[in-house]
mmCIF file with all atom_site columns, C-alpha atoms and ligand atoms in Angstrom:
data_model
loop_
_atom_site.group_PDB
_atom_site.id
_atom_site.type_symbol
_atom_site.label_atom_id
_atom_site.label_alt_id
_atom_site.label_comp_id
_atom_site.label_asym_id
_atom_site.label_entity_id
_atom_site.label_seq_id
_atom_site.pdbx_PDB_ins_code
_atom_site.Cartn_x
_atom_site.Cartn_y
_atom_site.Cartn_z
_atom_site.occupancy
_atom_site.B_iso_or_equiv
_atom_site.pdbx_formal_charge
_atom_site.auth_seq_id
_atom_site.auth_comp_id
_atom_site.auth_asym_id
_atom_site.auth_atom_id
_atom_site.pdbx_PDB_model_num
ATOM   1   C CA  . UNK A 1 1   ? 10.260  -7.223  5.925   1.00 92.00 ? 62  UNK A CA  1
ATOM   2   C CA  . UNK A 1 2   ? 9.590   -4.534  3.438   1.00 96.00 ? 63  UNK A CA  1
ATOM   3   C CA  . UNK A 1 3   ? 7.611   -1.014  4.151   1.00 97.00 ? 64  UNK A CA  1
ATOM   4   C CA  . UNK A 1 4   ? 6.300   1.217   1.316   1.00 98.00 ? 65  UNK A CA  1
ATOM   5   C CA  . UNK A 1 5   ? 6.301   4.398   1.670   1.00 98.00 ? 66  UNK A CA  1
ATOM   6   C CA  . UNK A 1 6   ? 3.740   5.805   -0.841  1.00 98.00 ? 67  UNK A CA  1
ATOM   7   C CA  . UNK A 1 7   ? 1.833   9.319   -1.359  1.00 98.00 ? 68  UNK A CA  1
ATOM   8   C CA  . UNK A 1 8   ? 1.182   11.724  -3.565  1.00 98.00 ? 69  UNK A CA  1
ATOM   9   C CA  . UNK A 1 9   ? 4.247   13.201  -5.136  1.00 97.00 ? 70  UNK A CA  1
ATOM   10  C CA  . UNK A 1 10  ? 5.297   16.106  -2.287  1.00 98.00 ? 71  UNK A CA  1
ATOM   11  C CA  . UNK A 1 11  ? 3.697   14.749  0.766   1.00 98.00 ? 72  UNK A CA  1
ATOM   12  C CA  . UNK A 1 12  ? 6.680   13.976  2.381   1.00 98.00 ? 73  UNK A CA  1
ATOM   13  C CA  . UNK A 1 13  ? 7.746   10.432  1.565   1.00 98.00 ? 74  UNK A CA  1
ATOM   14  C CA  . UNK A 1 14  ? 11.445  10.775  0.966   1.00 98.00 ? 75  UNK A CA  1
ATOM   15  C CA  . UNK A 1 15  ? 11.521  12.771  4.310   1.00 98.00 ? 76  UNK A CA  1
ATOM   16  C CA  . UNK A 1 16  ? 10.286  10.350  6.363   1.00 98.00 ? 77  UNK A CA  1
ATOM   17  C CA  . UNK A 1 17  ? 11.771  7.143   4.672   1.00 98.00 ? 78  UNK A CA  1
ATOM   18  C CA  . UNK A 1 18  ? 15.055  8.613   5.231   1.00 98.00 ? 79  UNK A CA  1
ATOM   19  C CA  . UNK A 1 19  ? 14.331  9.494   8.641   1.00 98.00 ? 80  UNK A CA  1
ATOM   20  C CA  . UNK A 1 20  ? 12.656  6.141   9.365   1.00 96.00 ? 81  UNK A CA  1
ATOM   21  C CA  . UNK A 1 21  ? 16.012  4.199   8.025   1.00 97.00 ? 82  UNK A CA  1
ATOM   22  C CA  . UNK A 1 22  ? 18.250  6.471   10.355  1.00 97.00 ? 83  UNK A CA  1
ATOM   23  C CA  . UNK A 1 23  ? 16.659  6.525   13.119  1.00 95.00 ? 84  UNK A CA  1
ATOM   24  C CA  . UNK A 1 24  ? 15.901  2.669   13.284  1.00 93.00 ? 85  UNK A CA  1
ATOM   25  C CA  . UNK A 1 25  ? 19.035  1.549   11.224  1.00 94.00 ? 86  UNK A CA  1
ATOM   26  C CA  . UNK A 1 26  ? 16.736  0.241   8.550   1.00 95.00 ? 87  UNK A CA  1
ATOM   27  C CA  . UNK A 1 27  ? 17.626  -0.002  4.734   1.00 96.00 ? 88  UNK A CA  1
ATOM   28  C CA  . UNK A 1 28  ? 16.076  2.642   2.750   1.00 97.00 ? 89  UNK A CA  1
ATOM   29  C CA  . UNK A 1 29  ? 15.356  1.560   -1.066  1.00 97.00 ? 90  UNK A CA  1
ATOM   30  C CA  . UNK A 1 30  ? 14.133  4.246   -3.362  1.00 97.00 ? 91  UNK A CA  1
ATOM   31  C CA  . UNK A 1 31  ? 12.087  2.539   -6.079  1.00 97.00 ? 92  UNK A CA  1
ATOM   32  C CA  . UNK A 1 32  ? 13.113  5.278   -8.860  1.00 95.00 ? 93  UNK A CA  1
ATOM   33  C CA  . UNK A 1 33  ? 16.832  4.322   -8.312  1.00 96.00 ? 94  UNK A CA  1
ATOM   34  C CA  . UNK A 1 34  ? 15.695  0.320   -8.338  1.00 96.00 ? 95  UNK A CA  1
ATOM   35  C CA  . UNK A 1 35  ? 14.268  0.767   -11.579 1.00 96.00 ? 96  UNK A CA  1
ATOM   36  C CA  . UNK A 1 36  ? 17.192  2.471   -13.211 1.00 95.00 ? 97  UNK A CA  1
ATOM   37  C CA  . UNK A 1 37  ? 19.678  0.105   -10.885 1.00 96.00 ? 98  UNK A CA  1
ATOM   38  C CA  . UNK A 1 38  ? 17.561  -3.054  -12.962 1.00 96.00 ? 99  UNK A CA  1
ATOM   39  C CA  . UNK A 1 39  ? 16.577  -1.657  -16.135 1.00 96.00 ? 100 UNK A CA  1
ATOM   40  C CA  . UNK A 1 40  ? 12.939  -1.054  -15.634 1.00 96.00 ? 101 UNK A CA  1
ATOM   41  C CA  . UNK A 1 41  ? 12.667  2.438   -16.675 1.00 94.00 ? 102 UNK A CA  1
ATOM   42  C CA  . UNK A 1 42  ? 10.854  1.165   -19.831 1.00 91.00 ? 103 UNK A CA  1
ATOM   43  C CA  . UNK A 1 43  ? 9.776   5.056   -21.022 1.00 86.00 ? 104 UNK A CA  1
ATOM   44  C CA  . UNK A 1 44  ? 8.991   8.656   -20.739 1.00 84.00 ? 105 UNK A CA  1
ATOM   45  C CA  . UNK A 1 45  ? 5.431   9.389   -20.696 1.00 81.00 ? 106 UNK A CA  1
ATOM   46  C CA  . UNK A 1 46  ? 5.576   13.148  -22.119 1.00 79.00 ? 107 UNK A CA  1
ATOM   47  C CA  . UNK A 1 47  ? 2.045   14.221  -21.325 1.00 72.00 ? 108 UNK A CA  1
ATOM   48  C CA  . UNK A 1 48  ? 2.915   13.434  -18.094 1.00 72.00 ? 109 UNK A CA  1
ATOM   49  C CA  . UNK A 1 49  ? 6.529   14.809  -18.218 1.00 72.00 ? 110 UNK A CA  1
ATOM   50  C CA  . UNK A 1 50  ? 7.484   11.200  -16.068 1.00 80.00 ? 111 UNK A CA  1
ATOM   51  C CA  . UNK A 1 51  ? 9.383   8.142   -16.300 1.00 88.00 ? 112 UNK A CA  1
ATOM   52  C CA  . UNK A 1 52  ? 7.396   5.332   -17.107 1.00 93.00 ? 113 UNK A CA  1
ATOM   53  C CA  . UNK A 1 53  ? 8.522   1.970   -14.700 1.00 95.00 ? 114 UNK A CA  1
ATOM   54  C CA  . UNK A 1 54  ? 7.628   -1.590  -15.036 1.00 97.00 ? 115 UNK A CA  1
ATOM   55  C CA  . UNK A 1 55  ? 6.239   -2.407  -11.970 1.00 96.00 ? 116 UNK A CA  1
ATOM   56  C CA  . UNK A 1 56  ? 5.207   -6.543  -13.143 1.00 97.00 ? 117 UNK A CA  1
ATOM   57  C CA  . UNK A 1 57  ? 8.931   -6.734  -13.711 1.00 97.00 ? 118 UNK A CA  1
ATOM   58  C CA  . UNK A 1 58  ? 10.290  -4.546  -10.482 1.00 97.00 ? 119 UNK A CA  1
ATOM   59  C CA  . UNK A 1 59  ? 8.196   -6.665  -8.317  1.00 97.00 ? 120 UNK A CA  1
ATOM   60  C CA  . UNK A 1 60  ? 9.600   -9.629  -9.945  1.00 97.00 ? 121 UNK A CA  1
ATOM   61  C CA  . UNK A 1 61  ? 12.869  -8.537  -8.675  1.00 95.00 ? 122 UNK A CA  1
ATOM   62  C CA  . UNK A 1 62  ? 12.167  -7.314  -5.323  1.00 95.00 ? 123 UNK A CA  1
ATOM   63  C CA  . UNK A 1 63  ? 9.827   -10.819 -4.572  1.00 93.00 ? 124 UNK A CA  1
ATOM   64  C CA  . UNK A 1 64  ? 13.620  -12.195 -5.538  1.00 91.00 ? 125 UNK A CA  1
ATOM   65  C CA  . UNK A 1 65  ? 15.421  -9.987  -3.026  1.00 88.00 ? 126 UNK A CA  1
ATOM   66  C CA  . UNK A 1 66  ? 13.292  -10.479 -0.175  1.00 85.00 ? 127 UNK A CA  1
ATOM   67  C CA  . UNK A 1 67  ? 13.468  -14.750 -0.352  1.00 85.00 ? 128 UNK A CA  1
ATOM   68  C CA  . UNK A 1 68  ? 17.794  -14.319 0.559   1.00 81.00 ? 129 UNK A CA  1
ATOM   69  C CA  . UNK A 1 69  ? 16.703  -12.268 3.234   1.00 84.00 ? 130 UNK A CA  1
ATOM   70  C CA  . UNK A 1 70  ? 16.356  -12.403 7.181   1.00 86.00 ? 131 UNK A CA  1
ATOM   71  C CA  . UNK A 1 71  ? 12.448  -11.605 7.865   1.00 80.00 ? 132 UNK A CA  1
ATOM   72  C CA  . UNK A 1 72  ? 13.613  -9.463  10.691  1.00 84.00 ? 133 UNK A CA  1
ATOM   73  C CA  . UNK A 1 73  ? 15.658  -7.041  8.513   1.00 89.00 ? 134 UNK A CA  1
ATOM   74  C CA  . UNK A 1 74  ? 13.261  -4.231  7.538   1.00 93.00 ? 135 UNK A CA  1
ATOM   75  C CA  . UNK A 1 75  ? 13.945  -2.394  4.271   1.00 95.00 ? 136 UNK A CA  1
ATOM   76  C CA  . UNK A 1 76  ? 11.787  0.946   3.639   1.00 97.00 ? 137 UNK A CA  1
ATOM   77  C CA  . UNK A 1 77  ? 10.961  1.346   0.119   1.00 98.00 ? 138 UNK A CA  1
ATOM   78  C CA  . UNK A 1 78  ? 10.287  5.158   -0.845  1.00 98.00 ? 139 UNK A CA  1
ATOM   79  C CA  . UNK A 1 79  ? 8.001   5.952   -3.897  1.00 98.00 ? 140 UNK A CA  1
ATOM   80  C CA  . UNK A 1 80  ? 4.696   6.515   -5.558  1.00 97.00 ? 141 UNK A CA  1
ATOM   81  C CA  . UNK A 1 81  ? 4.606   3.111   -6.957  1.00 97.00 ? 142 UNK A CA  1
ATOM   82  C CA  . UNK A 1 82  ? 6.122   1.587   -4.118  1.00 98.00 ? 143 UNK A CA  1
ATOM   83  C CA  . UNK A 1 83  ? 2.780   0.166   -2.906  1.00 98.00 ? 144 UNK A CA  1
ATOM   84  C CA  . UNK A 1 84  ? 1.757   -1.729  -5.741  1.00 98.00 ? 145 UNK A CA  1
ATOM   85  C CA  . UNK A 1 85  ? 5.200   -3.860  -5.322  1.00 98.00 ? 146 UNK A CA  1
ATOM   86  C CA  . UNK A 1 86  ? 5.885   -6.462  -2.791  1.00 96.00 ? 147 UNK A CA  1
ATOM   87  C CA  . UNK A 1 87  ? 5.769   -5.184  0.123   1.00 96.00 ? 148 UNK A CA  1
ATOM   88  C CA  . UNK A 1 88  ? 4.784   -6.694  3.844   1.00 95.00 ? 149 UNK A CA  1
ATOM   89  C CA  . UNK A 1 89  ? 2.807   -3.374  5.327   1.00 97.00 ? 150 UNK A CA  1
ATOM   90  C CA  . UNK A 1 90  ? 2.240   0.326   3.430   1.00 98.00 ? 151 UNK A CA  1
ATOM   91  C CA  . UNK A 1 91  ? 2.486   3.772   4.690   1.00 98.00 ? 152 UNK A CA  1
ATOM   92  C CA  . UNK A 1 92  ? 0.605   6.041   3.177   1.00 98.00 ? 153 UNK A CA  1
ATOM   93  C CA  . UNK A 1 93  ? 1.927   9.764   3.606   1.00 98.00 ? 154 UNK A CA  1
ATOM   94  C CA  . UNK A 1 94  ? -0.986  12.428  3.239   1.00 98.00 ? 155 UNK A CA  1
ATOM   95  C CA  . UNK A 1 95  ? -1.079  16.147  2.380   1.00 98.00 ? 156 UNK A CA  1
ATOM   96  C CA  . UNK A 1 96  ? -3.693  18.632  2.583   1.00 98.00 ? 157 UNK A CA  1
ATOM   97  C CA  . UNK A 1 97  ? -3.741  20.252  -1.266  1.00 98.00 ? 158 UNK A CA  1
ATOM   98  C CA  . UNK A 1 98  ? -3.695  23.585  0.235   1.00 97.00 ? 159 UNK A CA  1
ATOM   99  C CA  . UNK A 1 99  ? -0.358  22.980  1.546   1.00 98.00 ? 160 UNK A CA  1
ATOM   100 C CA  . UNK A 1 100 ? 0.881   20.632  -1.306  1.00 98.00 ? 161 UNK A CA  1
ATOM   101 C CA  . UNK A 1 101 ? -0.069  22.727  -4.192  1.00 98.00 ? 162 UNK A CA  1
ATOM   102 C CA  . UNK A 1 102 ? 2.798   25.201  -3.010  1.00 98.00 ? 163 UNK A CA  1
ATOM   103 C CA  . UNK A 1 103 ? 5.263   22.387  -2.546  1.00 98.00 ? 164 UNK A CA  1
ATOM   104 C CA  . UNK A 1 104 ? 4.268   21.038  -6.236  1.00 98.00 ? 165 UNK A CA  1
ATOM   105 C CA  . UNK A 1 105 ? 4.820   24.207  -7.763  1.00 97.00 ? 166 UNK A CA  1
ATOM   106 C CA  . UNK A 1 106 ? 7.964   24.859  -6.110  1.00 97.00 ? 167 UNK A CA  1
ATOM   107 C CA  . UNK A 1 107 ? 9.592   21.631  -7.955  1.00 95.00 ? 168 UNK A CA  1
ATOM   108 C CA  . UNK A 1 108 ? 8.060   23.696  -11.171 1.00 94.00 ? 169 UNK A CA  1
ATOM   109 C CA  . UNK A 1 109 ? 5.749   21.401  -11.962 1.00 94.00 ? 170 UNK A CA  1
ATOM   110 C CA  . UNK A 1 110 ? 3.502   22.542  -14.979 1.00 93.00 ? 171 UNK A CA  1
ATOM   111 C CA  . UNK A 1 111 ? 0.209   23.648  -13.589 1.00 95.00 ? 172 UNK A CA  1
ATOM   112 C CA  . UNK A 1 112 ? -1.987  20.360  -15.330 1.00 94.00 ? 173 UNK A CA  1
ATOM   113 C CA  . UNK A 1 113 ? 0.580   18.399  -13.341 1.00 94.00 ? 174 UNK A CA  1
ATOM   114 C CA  . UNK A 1 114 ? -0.069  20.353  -10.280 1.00 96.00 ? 175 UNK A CA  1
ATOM   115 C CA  . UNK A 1 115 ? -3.653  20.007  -10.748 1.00 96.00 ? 176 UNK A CA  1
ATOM   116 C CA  . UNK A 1 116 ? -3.989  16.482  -11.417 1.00 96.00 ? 177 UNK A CA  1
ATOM   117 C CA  . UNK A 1 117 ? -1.654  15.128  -8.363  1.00 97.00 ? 178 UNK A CA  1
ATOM   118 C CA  . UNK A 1 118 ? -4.177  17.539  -5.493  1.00 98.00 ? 179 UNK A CA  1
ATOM   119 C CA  . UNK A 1 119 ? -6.641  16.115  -7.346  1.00 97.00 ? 180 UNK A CA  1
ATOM   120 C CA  . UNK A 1 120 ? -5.180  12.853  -6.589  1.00 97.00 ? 181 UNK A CA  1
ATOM   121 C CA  . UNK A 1 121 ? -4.593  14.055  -3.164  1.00 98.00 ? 182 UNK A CA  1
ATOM   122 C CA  . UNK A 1 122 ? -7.968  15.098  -2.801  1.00 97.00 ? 183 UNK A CA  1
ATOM   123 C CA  . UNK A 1 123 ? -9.737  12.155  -4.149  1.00 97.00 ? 184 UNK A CA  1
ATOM   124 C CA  . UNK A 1 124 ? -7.549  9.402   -1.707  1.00 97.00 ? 185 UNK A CA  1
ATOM   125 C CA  . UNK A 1 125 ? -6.562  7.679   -4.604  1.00 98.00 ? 186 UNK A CA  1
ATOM   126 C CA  . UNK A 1 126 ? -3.207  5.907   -3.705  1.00 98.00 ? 187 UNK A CA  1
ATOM   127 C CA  . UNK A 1 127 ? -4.780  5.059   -0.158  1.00 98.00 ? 188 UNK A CA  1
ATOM   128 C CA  . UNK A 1 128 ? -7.398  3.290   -2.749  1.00 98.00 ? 189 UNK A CA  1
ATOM   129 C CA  . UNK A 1 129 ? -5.161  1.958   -4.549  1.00 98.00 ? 190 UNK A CA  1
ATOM   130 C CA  . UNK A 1 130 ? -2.899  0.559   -1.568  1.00 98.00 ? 191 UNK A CA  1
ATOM   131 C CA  . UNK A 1 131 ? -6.135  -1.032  0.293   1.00 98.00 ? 192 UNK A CA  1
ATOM   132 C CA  . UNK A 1 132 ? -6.836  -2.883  -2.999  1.00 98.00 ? 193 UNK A CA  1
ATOM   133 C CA  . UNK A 1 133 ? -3.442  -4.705  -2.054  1.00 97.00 ? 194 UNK A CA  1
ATOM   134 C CA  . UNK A 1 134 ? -2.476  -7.346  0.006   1.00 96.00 ? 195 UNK A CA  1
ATOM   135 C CA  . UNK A 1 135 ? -0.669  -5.629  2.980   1.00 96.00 ? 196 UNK A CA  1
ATOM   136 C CA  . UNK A 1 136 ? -1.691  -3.710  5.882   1.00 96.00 ? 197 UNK A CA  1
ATOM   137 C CA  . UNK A 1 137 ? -2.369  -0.484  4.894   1.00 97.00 ? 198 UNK A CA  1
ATOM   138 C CA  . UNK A 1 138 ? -1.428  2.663   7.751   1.00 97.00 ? 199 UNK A CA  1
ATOM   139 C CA  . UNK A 1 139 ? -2.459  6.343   7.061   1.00 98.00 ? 200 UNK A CA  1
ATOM   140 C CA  . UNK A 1 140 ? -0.970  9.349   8.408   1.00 97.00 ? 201 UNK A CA  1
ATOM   141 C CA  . UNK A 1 141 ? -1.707  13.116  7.613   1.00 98.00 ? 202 UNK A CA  1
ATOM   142 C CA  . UNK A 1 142 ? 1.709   14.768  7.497   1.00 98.00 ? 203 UNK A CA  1
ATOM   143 C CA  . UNK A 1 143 ? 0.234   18.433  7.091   1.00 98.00 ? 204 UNK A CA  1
ATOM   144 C CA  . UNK A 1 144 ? 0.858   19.528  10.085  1.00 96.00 ? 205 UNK A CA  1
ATOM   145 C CA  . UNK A 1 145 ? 3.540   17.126  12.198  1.00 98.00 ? 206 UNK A CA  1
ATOM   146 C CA  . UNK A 1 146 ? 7.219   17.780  11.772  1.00 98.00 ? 207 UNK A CA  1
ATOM   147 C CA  . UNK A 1 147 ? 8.723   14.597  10.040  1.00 98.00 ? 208 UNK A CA  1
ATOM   148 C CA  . UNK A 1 148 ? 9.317   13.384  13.312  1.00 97.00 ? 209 UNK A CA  1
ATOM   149 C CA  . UNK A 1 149 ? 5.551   14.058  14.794  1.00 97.00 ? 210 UNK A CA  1
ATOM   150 C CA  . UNK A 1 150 ? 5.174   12.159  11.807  1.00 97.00 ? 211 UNK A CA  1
ATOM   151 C CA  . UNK A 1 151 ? 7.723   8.910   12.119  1.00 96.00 ? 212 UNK A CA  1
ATOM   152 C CA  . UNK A 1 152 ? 5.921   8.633   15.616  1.00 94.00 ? 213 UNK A CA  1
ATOM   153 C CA  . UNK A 1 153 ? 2.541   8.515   14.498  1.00 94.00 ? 214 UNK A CA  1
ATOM   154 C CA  . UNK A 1 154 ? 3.427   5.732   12.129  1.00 95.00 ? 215 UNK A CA  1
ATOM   155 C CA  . UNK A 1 155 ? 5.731   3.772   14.706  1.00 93.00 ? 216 UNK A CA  1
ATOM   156 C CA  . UNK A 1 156 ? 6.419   3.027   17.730  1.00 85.00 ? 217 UNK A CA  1
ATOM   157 C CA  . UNK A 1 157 ? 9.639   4.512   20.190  1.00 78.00 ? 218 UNK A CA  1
ATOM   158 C CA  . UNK A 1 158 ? 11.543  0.924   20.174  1.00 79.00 ? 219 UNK A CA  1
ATOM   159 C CA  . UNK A 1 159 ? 10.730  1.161   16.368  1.00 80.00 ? 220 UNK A CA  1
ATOM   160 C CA  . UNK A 1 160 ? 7.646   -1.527  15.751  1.00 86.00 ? 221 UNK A CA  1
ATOM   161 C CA  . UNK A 1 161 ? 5.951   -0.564  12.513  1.00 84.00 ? 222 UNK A CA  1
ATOM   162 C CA  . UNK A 1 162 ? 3.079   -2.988  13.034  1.00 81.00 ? 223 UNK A CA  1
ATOM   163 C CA  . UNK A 1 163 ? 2.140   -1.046  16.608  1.00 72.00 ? 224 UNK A CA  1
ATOM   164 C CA  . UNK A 1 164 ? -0.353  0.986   14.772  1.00 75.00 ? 225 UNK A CA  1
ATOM   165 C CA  . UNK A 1 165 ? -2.018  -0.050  11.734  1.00 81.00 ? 226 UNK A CA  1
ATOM   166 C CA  . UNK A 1 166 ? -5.058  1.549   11.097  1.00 92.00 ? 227 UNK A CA  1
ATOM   167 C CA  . UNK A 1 167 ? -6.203  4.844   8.689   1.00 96.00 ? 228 UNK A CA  1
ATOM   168 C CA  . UNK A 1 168 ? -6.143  8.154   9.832   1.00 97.00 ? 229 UNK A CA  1
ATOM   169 C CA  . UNK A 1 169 ? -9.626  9.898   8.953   1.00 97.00 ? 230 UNK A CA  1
ATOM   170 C CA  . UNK A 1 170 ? -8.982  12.525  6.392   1.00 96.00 ? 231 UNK A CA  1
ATOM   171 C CA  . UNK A 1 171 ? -11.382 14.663  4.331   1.00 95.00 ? 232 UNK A CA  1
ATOM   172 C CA  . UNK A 1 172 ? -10.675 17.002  1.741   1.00 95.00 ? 233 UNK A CA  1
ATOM   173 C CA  . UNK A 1 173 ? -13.695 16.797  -0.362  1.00 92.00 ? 234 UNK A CA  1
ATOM   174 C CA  . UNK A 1 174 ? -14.150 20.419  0.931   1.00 94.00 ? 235 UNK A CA  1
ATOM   175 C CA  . UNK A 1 175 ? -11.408 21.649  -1.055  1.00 96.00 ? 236 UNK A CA  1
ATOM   176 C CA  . UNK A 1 176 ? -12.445 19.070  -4.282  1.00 90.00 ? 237 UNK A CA  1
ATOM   177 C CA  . UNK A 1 177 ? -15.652 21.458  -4.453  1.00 89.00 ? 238 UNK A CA  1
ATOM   178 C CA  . UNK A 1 178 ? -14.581 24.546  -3.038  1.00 81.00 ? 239 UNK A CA  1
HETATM 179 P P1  . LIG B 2 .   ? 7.979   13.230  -1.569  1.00 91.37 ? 256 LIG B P1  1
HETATM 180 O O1  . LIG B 2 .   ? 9.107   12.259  -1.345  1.00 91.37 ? 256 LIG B O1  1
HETATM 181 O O2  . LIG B 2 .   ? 6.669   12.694  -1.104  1.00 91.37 ? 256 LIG B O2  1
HETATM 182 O O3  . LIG B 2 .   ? 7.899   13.759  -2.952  1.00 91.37 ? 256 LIG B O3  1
HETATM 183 P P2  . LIG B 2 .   ? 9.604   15.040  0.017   1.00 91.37 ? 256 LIG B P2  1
HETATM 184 O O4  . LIG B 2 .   ? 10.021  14.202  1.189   1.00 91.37 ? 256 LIG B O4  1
HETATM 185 O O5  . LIG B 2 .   ? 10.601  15.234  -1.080  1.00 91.37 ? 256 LIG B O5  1
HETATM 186 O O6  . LIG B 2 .   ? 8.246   14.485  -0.608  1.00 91.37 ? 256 LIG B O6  1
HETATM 187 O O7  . LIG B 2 .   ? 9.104   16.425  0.600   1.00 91.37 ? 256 LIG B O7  1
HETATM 188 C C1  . LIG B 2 .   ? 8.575   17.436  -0.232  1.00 91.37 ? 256 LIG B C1  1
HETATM 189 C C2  . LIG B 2 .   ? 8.845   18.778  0.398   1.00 91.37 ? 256 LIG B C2  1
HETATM 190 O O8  . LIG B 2 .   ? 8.127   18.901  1.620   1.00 91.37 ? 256 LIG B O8  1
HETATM 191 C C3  . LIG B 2 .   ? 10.315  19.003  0.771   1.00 91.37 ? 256 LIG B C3  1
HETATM 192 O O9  . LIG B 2 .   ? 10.621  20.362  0.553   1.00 91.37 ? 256 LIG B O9  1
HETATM 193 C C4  . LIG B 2 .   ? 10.373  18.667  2.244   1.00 91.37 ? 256 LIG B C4  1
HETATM 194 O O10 . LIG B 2 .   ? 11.393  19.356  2.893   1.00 91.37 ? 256 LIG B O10 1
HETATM 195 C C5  . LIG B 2 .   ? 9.000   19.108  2.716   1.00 91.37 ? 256 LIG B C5  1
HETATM 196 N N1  . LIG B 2 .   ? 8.498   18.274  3.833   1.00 91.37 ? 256 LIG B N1  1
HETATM 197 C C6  . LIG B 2 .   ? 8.567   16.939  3.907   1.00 91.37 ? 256 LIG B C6  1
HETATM 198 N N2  . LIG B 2 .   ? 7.997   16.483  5.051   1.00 91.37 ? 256 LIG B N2  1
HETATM 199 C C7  . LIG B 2 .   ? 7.543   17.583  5.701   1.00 91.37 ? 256 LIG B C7  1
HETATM 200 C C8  . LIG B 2 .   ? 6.852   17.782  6.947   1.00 91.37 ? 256 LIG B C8  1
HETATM 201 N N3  . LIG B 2 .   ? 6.500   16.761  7.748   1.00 91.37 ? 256 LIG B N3  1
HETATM 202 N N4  . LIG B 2 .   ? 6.524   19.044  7.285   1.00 91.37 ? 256 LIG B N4  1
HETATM 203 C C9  . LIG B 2 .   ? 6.861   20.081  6.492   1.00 91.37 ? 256 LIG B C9  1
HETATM 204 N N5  . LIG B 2 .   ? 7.516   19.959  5.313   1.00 91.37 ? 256 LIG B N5  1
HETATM 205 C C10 . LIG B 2 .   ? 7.854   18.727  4.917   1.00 91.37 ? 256 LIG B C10 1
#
């Protein structure tokens, strides 16, 4: 089976996928390096200083990958995008913009970029996007748990990610129209 592990850019993901694979001996995917690994890096979207990825075509590939598998192995697949590929349940990391606007412009991220992804944040929109999906969708507010606080919320101690699958109640819409 395949996790995503999808957020806003900064909320944490690569922590906890990373984490998640060592502590449970899982695979961990990233689905930048898949891209490059099959050729799907299909531009560079200036205004938005980013790769551009072919996500028809990636999921193509990973839908491939997952029929030689064993349904038991469990691979976690880190990214932004990683939730609109397929995938058998979806994490979604979350950030409070007041604490992931400093981690955004610490990568030096131009300040429309910085903007636009707590707006993102803000507005729920990859938790929107990963409901409109297939897969059982799990939300977690990282803002305030360690990245272990924050493996267990999303999994159990003998490391079953289906123990808890419902959404975390979050509201930012305080800091949308503060
Ligand atoms: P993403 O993969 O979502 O872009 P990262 O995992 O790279 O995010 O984390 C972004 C930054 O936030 C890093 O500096 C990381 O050390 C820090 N970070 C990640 N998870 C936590 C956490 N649970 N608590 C505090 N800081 C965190």
């Amino acid at each position: 089976m395949r996790i995503a592990v999808t957020g806003t850019p900064g909320v944490g993901k690569s922590t906890l996928a990373r984490l998640a694979a060592e502590r449970f001996g899982w695979d961990l995917a990233d689905v930048r390096g898949l891209a490059d690994v099959h050729g799907l890096v299909v531009a560079r979207d200036e205004d938005d200083d980013a790769d551009v990825i072919d996500v028809d075509r990636l999921a193509d590939v990973l839908e491939a990958l997952a029929r030689d598998r064993d349904p038991a192995h469990v691979e976690v697949l880190d990214g932004h995008l990683s939730h609109l590929l397929p995938v058998d349940l979806v994490w979604v990391v979350r950030c409070d913009p007041r604490v992931l606007e400093g981690r955004l412009r610490g990568r030096g991220y131009a300040e429309d970029k910085v903007r636009e992804n707590l707006e993102a944040e803000a507005m729920d929109l990859i938790l929107q996007e990963a409901l409109g999906g297939d897969a059982p969708v799990v939300q977690r507010d990282g803002t305030r748990r360690s990245p272990e606080e924050l493996l267990s919320a999303f999994v159990d101690p003998e490391g079953n990610p289906f123990k808890n699958t419902d959404l975390e109640p979050i509201d930012w819409s305080d800091w949308l129209l503060g």
